[in-house]
Short mmCIF file of C-alpha atoms in Angstrom, two decimals:
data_model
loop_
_atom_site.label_atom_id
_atom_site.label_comp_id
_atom_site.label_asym_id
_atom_site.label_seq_id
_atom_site.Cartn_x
_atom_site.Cartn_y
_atom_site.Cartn_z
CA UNK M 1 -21.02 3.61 -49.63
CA UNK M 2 -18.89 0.05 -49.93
CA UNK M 3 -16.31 -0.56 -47.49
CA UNK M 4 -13.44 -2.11 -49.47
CA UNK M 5 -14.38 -4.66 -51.99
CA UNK M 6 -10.71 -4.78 -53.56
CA UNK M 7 -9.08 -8.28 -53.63
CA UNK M 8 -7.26 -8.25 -50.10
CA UNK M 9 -5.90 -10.84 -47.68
CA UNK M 10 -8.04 -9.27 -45.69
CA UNK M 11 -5.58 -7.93 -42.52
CA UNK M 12 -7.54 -5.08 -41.85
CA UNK M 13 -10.85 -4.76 -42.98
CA UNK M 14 -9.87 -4.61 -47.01
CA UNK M 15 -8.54 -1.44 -45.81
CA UNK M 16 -4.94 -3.58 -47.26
CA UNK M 17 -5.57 -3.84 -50.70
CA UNK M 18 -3.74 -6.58 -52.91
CA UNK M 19 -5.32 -5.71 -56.50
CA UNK M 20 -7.63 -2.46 -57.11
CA UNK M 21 -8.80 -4.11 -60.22
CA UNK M 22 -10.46 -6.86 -58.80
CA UNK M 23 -13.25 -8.29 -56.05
CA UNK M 24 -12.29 -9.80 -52.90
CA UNK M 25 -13.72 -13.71 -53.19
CA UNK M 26 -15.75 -13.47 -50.44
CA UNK M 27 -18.03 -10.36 -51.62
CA UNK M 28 -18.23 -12.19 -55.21
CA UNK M 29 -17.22 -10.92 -58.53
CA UNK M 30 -16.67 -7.77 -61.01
CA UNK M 31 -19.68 -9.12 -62.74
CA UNK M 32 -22.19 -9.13 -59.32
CA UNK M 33 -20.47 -5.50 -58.77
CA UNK M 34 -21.70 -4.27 -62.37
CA UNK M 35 -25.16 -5.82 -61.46
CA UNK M 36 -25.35 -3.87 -58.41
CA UNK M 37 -24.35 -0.95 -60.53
CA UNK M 38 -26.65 -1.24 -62.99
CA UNK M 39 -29.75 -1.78 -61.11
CA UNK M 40 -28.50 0.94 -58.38
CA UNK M 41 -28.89 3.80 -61.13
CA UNK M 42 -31.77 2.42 -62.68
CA UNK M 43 -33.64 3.22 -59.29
CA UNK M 44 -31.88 6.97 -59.50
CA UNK M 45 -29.58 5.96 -56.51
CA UNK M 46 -25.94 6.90 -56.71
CA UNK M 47 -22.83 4.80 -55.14
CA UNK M 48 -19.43 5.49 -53.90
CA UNK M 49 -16.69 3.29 -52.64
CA UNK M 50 -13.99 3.23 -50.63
CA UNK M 51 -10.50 4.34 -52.00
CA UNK M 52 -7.70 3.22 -50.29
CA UNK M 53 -4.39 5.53 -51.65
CA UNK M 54 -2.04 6.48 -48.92
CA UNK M 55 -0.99 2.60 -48.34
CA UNK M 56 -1.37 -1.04 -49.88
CA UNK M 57 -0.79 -4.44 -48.98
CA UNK M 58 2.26 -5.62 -49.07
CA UNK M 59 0.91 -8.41 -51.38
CA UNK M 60 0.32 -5.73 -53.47
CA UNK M 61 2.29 -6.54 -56.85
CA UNK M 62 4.19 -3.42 -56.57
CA UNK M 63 5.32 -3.69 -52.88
CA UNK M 64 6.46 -7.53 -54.14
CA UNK M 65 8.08 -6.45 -56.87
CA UNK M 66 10.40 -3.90 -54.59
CA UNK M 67 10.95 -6.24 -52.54
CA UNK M 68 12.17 -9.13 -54.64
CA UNK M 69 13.94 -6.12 -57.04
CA UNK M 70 15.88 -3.32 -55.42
CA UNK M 71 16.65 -1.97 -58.59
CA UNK M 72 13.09 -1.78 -59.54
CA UNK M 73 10.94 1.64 -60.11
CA UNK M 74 8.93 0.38 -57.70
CA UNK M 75 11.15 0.49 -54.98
CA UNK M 76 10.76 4.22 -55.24
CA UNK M 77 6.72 3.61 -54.87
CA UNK M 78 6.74 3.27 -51.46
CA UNK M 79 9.18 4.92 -48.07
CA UNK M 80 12.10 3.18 -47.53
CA UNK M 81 14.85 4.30 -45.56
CA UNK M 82 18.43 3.59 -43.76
CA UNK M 83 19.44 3.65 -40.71
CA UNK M 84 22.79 3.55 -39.01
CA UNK M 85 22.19 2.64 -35.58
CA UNK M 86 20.12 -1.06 -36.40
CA UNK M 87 16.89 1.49 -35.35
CA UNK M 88 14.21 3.03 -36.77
CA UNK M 89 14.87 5.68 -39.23
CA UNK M 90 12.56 7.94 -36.73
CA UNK M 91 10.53 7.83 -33.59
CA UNK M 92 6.85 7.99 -35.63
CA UNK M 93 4.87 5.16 -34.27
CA UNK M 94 1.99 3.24 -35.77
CA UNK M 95 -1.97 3.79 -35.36
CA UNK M 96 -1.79 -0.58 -34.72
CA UNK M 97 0.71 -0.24 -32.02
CA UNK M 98 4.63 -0.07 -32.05
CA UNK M 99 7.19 1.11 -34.12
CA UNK M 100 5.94 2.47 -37.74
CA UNK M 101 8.65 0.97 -39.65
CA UNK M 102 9.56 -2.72 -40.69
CA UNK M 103 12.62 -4.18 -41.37
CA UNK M 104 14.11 -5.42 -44.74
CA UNK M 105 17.02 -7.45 -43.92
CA UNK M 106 17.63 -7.84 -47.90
CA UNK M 107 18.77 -4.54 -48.25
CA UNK M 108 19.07 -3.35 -44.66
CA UNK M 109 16.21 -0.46 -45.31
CA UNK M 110 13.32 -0.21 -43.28
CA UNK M 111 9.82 0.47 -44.91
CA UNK M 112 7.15 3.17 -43.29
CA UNK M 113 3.41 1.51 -42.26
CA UNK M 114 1.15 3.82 -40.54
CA UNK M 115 -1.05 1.29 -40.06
CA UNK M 116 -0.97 -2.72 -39.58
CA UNK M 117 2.53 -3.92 -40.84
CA UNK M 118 1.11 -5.60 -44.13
CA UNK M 119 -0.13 -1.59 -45.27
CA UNK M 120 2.96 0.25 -46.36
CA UNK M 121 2.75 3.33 -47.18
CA UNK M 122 2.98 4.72 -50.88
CA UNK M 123 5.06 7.74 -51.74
CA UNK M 124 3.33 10.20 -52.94
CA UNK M 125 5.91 12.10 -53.84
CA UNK M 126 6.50 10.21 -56.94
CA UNK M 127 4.84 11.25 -59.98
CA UNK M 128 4.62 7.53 -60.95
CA UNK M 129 2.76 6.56 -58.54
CA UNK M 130 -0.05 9.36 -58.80
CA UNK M 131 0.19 8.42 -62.29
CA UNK M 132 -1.35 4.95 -61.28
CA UNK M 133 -3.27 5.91 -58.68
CA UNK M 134 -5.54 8.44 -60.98
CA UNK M 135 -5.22 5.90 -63.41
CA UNK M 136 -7.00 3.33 -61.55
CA UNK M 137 -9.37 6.00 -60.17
CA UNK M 138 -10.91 6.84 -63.84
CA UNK M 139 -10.95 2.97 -64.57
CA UNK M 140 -13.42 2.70 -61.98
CA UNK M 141 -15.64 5.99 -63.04
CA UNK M 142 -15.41 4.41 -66.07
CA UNK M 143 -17.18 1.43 -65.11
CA UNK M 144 -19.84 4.00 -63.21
CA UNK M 145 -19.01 4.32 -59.93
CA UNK M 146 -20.19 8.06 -58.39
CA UNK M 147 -17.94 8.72 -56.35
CA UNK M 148 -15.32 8.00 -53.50
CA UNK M 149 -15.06 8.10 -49.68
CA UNK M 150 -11.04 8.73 -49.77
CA UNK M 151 -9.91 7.11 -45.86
CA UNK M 152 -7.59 9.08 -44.31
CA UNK M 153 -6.77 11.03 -47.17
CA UNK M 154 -4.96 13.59 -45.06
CA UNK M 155 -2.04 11.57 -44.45
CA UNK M 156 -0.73 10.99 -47.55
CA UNK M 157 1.77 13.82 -47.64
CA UNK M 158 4.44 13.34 -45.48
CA UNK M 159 7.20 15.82 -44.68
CA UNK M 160 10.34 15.51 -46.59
CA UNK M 161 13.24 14.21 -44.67
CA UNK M 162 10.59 11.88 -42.81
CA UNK M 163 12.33 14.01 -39.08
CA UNK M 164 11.55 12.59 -35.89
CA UNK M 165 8.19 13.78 -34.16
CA UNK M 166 8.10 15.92 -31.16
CA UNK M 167 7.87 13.95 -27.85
CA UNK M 168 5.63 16.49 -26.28
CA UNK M 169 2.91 16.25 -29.12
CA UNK M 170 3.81 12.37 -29.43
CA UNK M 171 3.28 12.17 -25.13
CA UNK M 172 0.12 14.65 -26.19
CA UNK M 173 -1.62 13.03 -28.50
CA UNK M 174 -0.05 9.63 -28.40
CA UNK M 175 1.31 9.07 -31.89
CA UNK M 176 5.24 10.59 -32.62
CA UNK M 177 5.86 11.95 -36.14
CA UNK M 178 1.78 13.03 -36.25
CA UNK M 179 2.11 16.38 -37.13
CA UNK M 180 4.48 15.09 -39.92
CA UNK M 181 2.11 13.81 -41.58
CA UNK M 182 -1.27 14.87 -40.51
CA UNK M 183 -1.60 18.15 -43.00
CA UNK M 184 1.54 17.39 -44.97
CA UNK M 185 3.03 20.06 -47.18
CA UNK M 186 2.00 18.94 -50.70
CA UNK M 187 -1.56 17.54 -49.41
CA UNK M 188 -3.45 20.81 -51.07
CA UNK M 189 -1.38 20.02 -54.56
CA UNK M 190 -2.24 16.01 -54.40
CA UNK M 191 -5.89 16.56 -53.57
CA UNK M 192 -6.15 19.58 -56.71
CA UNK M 193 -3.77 17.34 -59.13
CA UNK M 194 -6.17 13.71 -58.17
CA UNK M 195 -9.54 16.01 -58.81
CA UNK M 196 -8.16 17.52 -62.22
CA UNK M 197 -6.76 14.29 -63.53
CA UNK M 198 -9.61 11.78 -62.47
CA UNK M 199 -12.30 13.28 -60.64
CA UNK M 200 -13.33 16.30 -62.73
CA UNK M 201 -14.07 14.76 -65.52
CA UNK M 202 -16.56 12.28 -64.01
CA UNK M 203 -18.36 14.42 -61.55
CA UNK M 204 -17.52 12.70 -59.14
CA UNK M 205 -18.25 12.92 -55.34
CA UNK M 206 -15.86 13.10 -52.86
CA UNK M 207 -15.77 12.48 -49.09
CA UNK M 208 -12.50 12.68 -47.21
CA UNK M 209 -11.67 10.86 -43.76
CA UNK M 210 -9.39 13.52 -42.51
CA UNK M 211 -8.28 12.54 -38.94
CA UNK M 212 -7.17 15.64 -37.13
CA UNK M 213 -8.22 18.24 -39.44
CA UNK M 214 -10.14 21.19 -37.59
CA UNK M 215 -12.89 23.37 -39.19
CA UNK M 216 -10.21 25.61 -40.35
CA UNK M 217 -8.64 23.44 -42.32
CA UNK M 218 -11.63 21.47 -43.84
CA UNK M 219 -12.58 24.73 -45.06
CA UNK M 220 -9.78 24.70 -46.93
CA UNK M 221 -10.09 21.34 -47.90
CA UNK M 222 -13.58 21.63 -49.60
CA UNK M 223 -13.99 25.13 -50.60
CA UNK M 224 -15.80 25.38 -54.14
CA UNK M 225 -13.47 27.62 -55.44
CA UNK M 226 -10.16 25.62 -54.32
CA UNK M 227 -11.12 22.08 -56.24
CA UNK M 228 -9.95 19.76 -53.87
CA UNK M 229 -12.80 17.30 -52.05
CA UNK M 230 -16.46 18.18 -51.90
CA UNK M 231 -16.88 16.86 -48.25
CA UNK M 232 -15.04 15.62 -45.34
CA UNK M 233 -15.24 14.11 -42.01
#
């Protein structure tokens, strides 16, 4: 399993991804990647990577583009939202400390970043965006990767409306909005629509990071019959 290998400006880890399509400078190129490819499976060993889909950098062409172009389709790629007080559209807070939400003073929206405040969230609820996403995911089966450790694939469907969390399960667990987000409504629809379009076809493995999830629900997750991930953790 590779850790992020995507070109990056590196703010967390490669976990902020500025390009799927290419190699971060300091791990080399897509031509020492295909090596490692090629002489992996000649030794009947198998290799999955890290895929990074609920958020990007926001050097990530499409987050620029939204930014410098309102009118954009991309703007509709990732959570933006008003707000008529000058605060946060909501209380949800992020996993890096402080308020989940940045301000765009351009067009007086704020944007939604779980994480650092270069990884904004994508919405998921656009079909154009899935579109991509399982578009980039075959490129890479293409090019032989196995499979995929998907991090915190949970989270990428959010509940519409975006409401405020609960400050008793925000005080509990320490994050407001968490239960938003956690086992969103459409996550069981994603995770079937991403293996049908790109998986499937490839055979290929899949691990999920699922923060939160219980037994229960990683039953659900990764039952044979259901075709959502293979495994989770």
């Amino acid at each position: 399993w590779l850790s992020p290998i995507y070109d990056s400006p590196n703010d967390d880890n490669g976990y902020d991804i500025r390009d799927y399509y290419n190699i971060m400078n300091e791990f080399g190129t897509m031509e020492d990647l295909d090596c490692l490819l090629d002489e992996l499976h000649k030794r009947d060993m198998r290799m999955i990577m890290d895929l990074v889909v609920n958020h990007t950098s926001d050097e990530h062409p499409w987050f620029v583009e939204a930014l410098s172009n309102p009118s954009s389709k991309y703007k509709e790629y990732y959570l933006f939202r008003t707000s008529e007080d000058e605060m946060p559209p909501n209380n949800w807070n992020s996993f890096f400390s402080g308020s989940a939400w940045n301000y765009y003073e351009q067009f007086e929206e704020w944007g939604l970043h779980l994480f650092s405040k270069k990884q904004m969230d994508l919405n998921w609820e656009n079909a154009d965006v899935r579109d991509d996403i399982y578009s980039m995911i075959r490129w890479w089966l293409e090019k032989g990767v196995d499979g995929f450790r998907l991090d915190v694939i949970n989270y990428i469907s959010k509940k519409t409306g975006l409401p405020n969390g609960n400050k008793n399960i925000g005080k509990l667990m320490g994050y407001y909005g968490i239960e938003h987000y956690y086992y969103g409504p459409q996550l069981h629809k994603y995770l079937k629509e991403m293996k049908q379009e790109a998986f499937e076809p490839y055979q290929a493995f899949t691990v999920g990071e699922t923060p939160g999830v219980g037994m229960e629900m990683s039953k659900l997750l990764t039952a044979e019959d259901r075709k959502e991930l293979d495994m989770v953790f």
